[in-house]
CSV table of C-alpha atoms and ligand atoms in Angstrom, one decimal:
chain,number,residue,atom,x,y,z
P,1,MET,CA,108.5,141.3,119.1
P,2,LYS,CA,108.6,137.5,119.4
P,3,LYS,CA,110.7,135.2,117.7
P,4,ALA,CA,109.5,131.6,116.4
P,5,ILE,CA,110.9,128.2,115.6
P,6,ILE,CA,108.8,125.9,113.2
P,7,ALA,CA,109.9,122.1,113.8
P,8,GLY,CA,109.1,118.7,113.2
P,9,THR,CA,107.6,116.8,116.3
P,10,SER,CA,110.9,115.7,118.2
P,11,ILE,CA,111.1,119.2,119.5
P,12,GLU,CA,107.8,118.0,121.6
P,13,ASP,CA,110.5,115.9,124.0
P,14,ILE,CA,113.0,118.7,123.7
P,15,ILE,CA,111.2,121.8,124.5
P,16,ASP,CA,110.0,121.7,128.2
P,17,LYS,CA,107.1,123.6,127.9
P,18,PRO,CA,103.4,122.8,127.7
P,19,PHE,CA,102.3,122.6,123.9
P,20,LYS,CA,98.6,123.8,123.3
P,21,THR,CA,96.1,124.2,120.6
P,22,TYR,CA,95.9,128.0,119.3
P,23,THR,CA,93.0,128.4,116.6
P,24,THR,CA,93.8,131.0,113.9
P,25,ASP,CA,91.6,132.6,110.8
P,26,TYR,CA,93.4,129.6,109.0
P,27,GLY,CA,92.6,126.5,111.4
P,28,ASP,CA,94.2,125.3,114.9
P,29,VAL,CA,98.1,124.8,115.6
P,30,ASP,CA,99.9,123.0,118.2
P,31,ALA,CA,102.5,125.3,119.9
P,32,ALA,CA,104.5,126.5,122.8
P,33,LEU,CA,105.4,129.8,124.1
P,34,ASP,CA,108.4,130.2,126.3
P,35,GLY,CA,108.7,134.3,127.1
P,36,ASP,CA,109.9,135.6,123.7
P,37,PHE,CA,110.1,132.6,121.4
P,38,LEU,CA,107.1,130.5,120.2
P,39,PHE,CA,107.6,126.8,119.1
P,40,ILE,CA,105.3,125.4,116.4
P,41,LEU,CA,105.1,121.6,115.4
P,42,ARG,CA,104.3,121.7,112.3
P,43,HIS,CA,102.8,118.2,112.0
P,44,ARG,CA,100.7,119.0,114.9
P,45,SER,CA,101.2,116.9,118.3
P,46,SER,CA,102.2,113.2,118.1
P,47,HIS,CA,103.0,113.9,114.4
P,48,THR,CA,99.6,113.4,113.3
P,49,ALA,CA,99.4,115.7,109.9
P,50,ALA,CA,101.3,113.9,106.8
P,51,PRO,CA,103.5,116.3,105.0
P,52,HIS,CA,100.5,117.0,102.4
P,53,LEU,CA,97.8,117.4,104.8
P,54,ILE,CA,99.7,119.8,106.9
P,55,ASN,CA,98.2,123.4,107.6
P,56,TYR,CA,100.9,125.5,106.3
P,57,LEU,CA,98.5,128.7,106.2
P,58,ALA,CA,97.5,128.2,110.0
P,59,ASN,CA,101.2,127.5,111.0
P,60,ALA,CA,102.2,130.9,109.8
P,61,ALA,CA,98.9,132.6,110.3
P,62,LEU,CA,99.8,132.0,114.3
P,63,LEU,CA,103.6,133.8,113.2
P,64,GLU,CA,101.3,136.8,112.0
P,65,HIS,CA,99.0,136.8,115.3
P,66,PHE,CA,102.2,137.0,117.7
P,67,GLU,CA,103.8,139.2,115.8
P,68,VAL,CA,106.8,137.2,115.3
P,69,SER,CA,109.2,139.3,113.7
P,70,GLU,CA,112.1,136.2,112.9
P,71,VAL,CA,111.6,132.6,112.6
P,72,ILE,CA,113.7,129.2,111.8
P,73,THR,CA,112.4,126.4,110.2
P,74,THR,CA,113.6,123.4,110.3
P,75,HIS,CA,113.5,120.2,108.2
P,76,ALA,CA,114.7,116.4,107.7
P,77,VAL,CA,115.8,116.2,103.9
P,78,GLY,CA,117.6,113.5,101.9
P,79,SER,CA,121.2,114.1,100.2
P,80,ILE,CA,121.3,114.4,96.4
P,81,THR,CA,124.6,115.9,96.1
P,82,GLU,CA,127.7,115.9,98.2
P,83,ARG,CA,126.9,119.3,99.4
P,84,LEU,CA,124.9,118.3,102.1
P,85,LEU,CA,125.9,114.6,103.3
P,86,PRO,CA,123.9,112.3,105.4
P,87,THR,CA,124.0,113.5,108.9
P,88,LYS,CA,125.4,117.0,108.4
P,89,ILE,CA,123.1,120.6,108.3
P,90,GLY,CA,122.8,122.8,105.8
P,91,LEU,CA,121.0,126.1,105.3
P,92,VAL,CA,118.7,126.6,102.1
P,93,SER,CA,119.1,129.7,99.8
P,94,ASP,CA,116.8,128.7,97.0
P,95,PHE,CA,114.1,126.3,96.2
P,96,ILE,CA,112.2,124.2,93.5
P,97,ASP,CA,108.6,123.6,94.5
P,98,ILE,CA,106.7,120.5,92.8
P,99,THR,CA,104.1,120.2,95.4
P,100,TYR,CA,100.2,120.0,94.3
P,101,GLY,CA,97.1,120.3,96.0
P,102,ARG,CA,98.2,122.3,99.2
P,103,ALA,CA,97.3,126.0,99.9
P,104,SER,CA,100.0,127.9,98.9
P,105,THR,CA,99.1,131.6,99.1
P,106,PHE,CA,97.6,134.1,101.5
P,107,PHE,CA,96.8,136.4,98.6
P,108,ASP,CA,94.3,134.4,96.7
P,109,GLY,CA,91.9,137.6,96.1
P,110,ILE,CA,89.2,135.6,98.3
P,111,MET,CA,90.6,135.9,102.2
P,112,ARG,CA,93.0,138.6,101.2
P,113,PRO,CA,93.9,140.6,98.1
P,114,LEU,CA,95.4,139.0,94.8
P,115,LYS,CA,99.1,139.6,95.3
P,116,HIS,CA,102.2,138.4,93.5
P,117,VAL,CA,105.1,137.8,95.9
P,118,PRO,CA,108.3,137.9,94.6
P,119,MET,CA,110.4,134.8,95.8
P,120,ASN,CA,113.7,135.7,94.8
P,121,ASP,CA,115.1,136.6,98.3
P,122,VAL,CA,113.0,134.3,100.8
P,123,PHE,CA,116.0,133.5,102.9
P,124,ASP,CA,117.5,136.8,105.5
P,125,ASP,CA,120.9,137.2,105.4
P,126,GLU,CA,121.4,138.8,108.9
P,127,LEU,CA,119.7,135.2,110.1
P,128,ARG,CA,121.6,133.0,108.0
P,129,PHE,CA,124.8,134.7,109.3
P,130,GLN,CA,124.0,134.1,112.6
P,131,VAL,CA,123.3,130.5,112.2
P,132,ILE,CA,126.7,129.8,110.4
P,133,ARG,CA,128.2,131.7,113.5
P,134,SER,CA,126.1,129.7,116.1
P,135,SER,CA,127.5,126.5,114.2
P,136,VAL,CA,131.2,127.6,113.7
P,137,ASP,CA,131.1,128.4,117.7
P,138,ARG,CA,130.0,125.0,118.7
P,139,ASN,CA,132.6,123.7,115.8
P,140,LEU,CA,130.1,122.0,113.5
P,141,ARG,CA,130.5,122.6,109.8
P,142,ILE,CA,127.1,123.9,107.9
P,143,SER,CA,126.6,124.0,104.2
P,144,PRO,CA,125.8,127.5,103.2
P,145,ALA,CA,124.0,127.4,100.2
P,146,LEU,CA,121.7,124.6,99.3
P,147,THR,CA,118.5,124.4,96.7
P,148,TYR,CA,115.9,122.4,98.6
P,149,ILE,CA,113.1,120.5,95.9
P,150,THR,CA,110.1,120.1,97.8
P,151,THR,CA,108.2,116.9,96.5
P,152,ASN,CA,104.4,116.3,97.8
P,153,GLY,CA,104.5,112.9,99.5
P,154,PRO,CA,103.9,110.9,101.5
P,155,ARG,CA,105.9,108.6,99.3
P,156,LEU,CA,109.7,108.7,98.4
P,157,GLU,CA,110.8,109.7,94.8
P,158,SER,CA,112.2,107.4,92.7
P,159,LYS,CA,115.4,106.6,91.3
P,160,ALA,CA,114.9,108.5,87.9
P,161,GLU,CA,113.0,111.3,89.9
P,162,ILE,CA,116.1,112.1,91.8
P,163,ARG,CA,118.4,111.9,88.5
P,164,ALA,CA,116.1,114.5,87.0
P,165,TYR,CA,116.1,116.8,90.1
P,166,ARG,CA,119.9,116.5,90.3
P,167,ALA,CA,119.9,117.8,86.7
P,168,TRP,CA,117.7,120.4,87.3
P,169,GLY,CA,120.1,121.5,90.7
P,170,ALA,CA,118.8,120.3,93.5
P,171,ASP,CA,120.8,119.7,96.8
P,172,VAL,CA,118.3,118.3,99.0
P,173,VAL,CA,114.7,116.9,98.7
P,174,GLY,CA,112.3,117.0,101.5
P,175,MET,CA,108.4,117.3,101.8
P,176,THR,CA,107.9,120.5,104.0
P,177,LEU,CA,109.8,123.8,102.9
P,178,ASN,CA,106.9,124.7,100.7
P,179,PRO,CA,104.7,126.3,101.0
P,180,GLU,CA,105.9,127.0,104.6
P,181,VAL,CA,108.4,129.3,103.7
P,182,ASN,CA,106.6,131.2,100.5
P,183,LEU,CA,103.6,131.7,103.3
P,184,ILE,CA,106.0,133.2,105.7
P,185,HIS,CA,107.7,135.2,102.8
P,186,GLU,CA,104.5,136.9,102.2
P,187,LEU,CA,103.8,137.7,105.4
P,188,GLY,CA,107.2,140.0,105.3
P,189,ILE,CA,108.5,138.1,108.6
P,190,ARG,CA,112.1,137.5,108.1
P,191,LEU,CA,113.3,133.6,107.7
P,192,CYS,CA,115.8,131.2,107.4
P,193,SER,CA,115.7,127.1,107.2
P,194,ILE,CA,118.3,124.9,108.3
P,195,CYS,CA,118.0,121.4,106.8
P,196,PHE,CA,119.4,118.3,108.2
P,197,SER,CA,120.3,115.2,106.1
P,198,ILE,CA,119.1,111.5,107.3
P,199,ASN,CA,119.8,109.5,104.2
P,200,TRP,CA,120.6,109.4,100.6
P,201,ALA,CA,117.9,109.7,98.1
P,202,ALA,CA,116.6,107.1,96.1
P,203,GLY,CA,118.9,105.2,94.0
P,204,LEU,CA,122.1,106.9,95.8
P,205,ASP,CA,123.1,104.6,98.6
P,206,GLU,CA,123.5,100.9,97.3
P,207,GLU,CA,122.1,99.6,100.3
P,208,GLY,CA,118.6,101.2,98.8
P,209,ILE,CA,117.3,103.8,101.4
P,210,SER,CA,118.5,103.9,105.0
P,211,PHE,CA,117.4,106.6,107.4
P,212,ILE,CA,119.5,107.8,110.2
P,213,GLU,CA,117.4,106.9,113.3
P,214,GLY,CA,117.6,106.5,117.2
P,215,GLU,CA,120.2,108.3,118.8
P,216,SER,CA,122.1,109.6,116.3
P,217,ARG,CA,119.1,111.1,114.8
P,218,ARG,CA,117.8,112.8,118.3
P,219,LYS,CA,121.3,114.2,118.7
P,220,LEU,CA,121.1,115.9,115.4
P,221,ILE,CA,117.9,117.6,116.0
P,222,ALA,CA,119.0,118.9,118.9
P,223,SER,CA,122.0,120.4,117.9
P,224,VAL,CA,119.9,122.1,114.9
P,225,LEU,CA,117.6,123.4,117.6
P,226,ASP,CA,120.3,124.3,119.7
P,227,ILE,CA,121.6,126.7,116.4
P,228,ALA,CA,118.8,127.9,115.8
P,229,LEU,CA,117.7,129.2,119.5
P,230,ASP,CA,121.3,130.7,119.5
P,231,ALA,CA,121.0,132.3,116.3
P,232,LEU,CA,117.9,133.7,116.9
P,233,LYS,CA,119.1,135.2,120.1
P,234,ASN,CA,121.6,137.1,118.9
P,235,THR,CA,119.4,139.0,116.1
Q,301,HPA,N1,112.9,112.4,100.3
Q,301,HPA,C1,112.0,112.9,100.5
Q,301,HPA,N2,111.6,113.4,101.8
Q,301,HPA,C2,112.5,113.2,102.9
Q,301,HPA,C3,113.8,112.2,102.5
Q,301,HPA,C4,113.6,112.1,101.2
Q,301,HPA,O1,114.7,111.0,100.9
Q,301,HPA,N3,114.2,112.1,103.6
Q,301,HPA,C5,114.1,113.2,104.5
Q,301,HPA,N4,112.7,113.8,104.1
């Protein structure tokens, strides 16, 4: 059984294995195989797919093709509440999906039979426990239970939108959690999602939107990847 990580393009520079293009029934995926570990570049090589144009079906179908049993997805987000401050990492425990125009199910009654898969328990407890353990081992605090709202992008949100999402109970905002996790869950693959905040969401920072960039961002991504790998090795 293989394990997998789906992450942003920066892991292309961290993973010391060649990325190649795999073809699935749903389209092409750029990924690297390293022993039992599969690394998928969510946005394809060199970040060519914007969040609303990612082929989420193909990425999930590749997990099925390699009979992946566990997957950790990682996501850069903006902070809406103090439960995840910029530069910090956290685990997603629930989501609000307001994306549109994205293919968001395998069970559409065309490619596969119609099915209404519950989304109550998408994030696996054992995997989440391992991520928390791995963070604690590294003396890193991790926020254990965040609600992620997925906006369609690629534009950022307005200030009023962020006020509304906060009132709905969202802690962090990003553009890639859905339909990625719905699809993986539909396939019955155990998963958990780690997010790391690179900015305060619209209207929450007096200076406007300012992103964590450069070396601090690279370090944050490297430590998220390190935690994810360690967690998967222990499940
Ligand atoms: N909004 C949406 N997606 C994001 C943000 C944001 O503020 N930061 C990182 N991804």
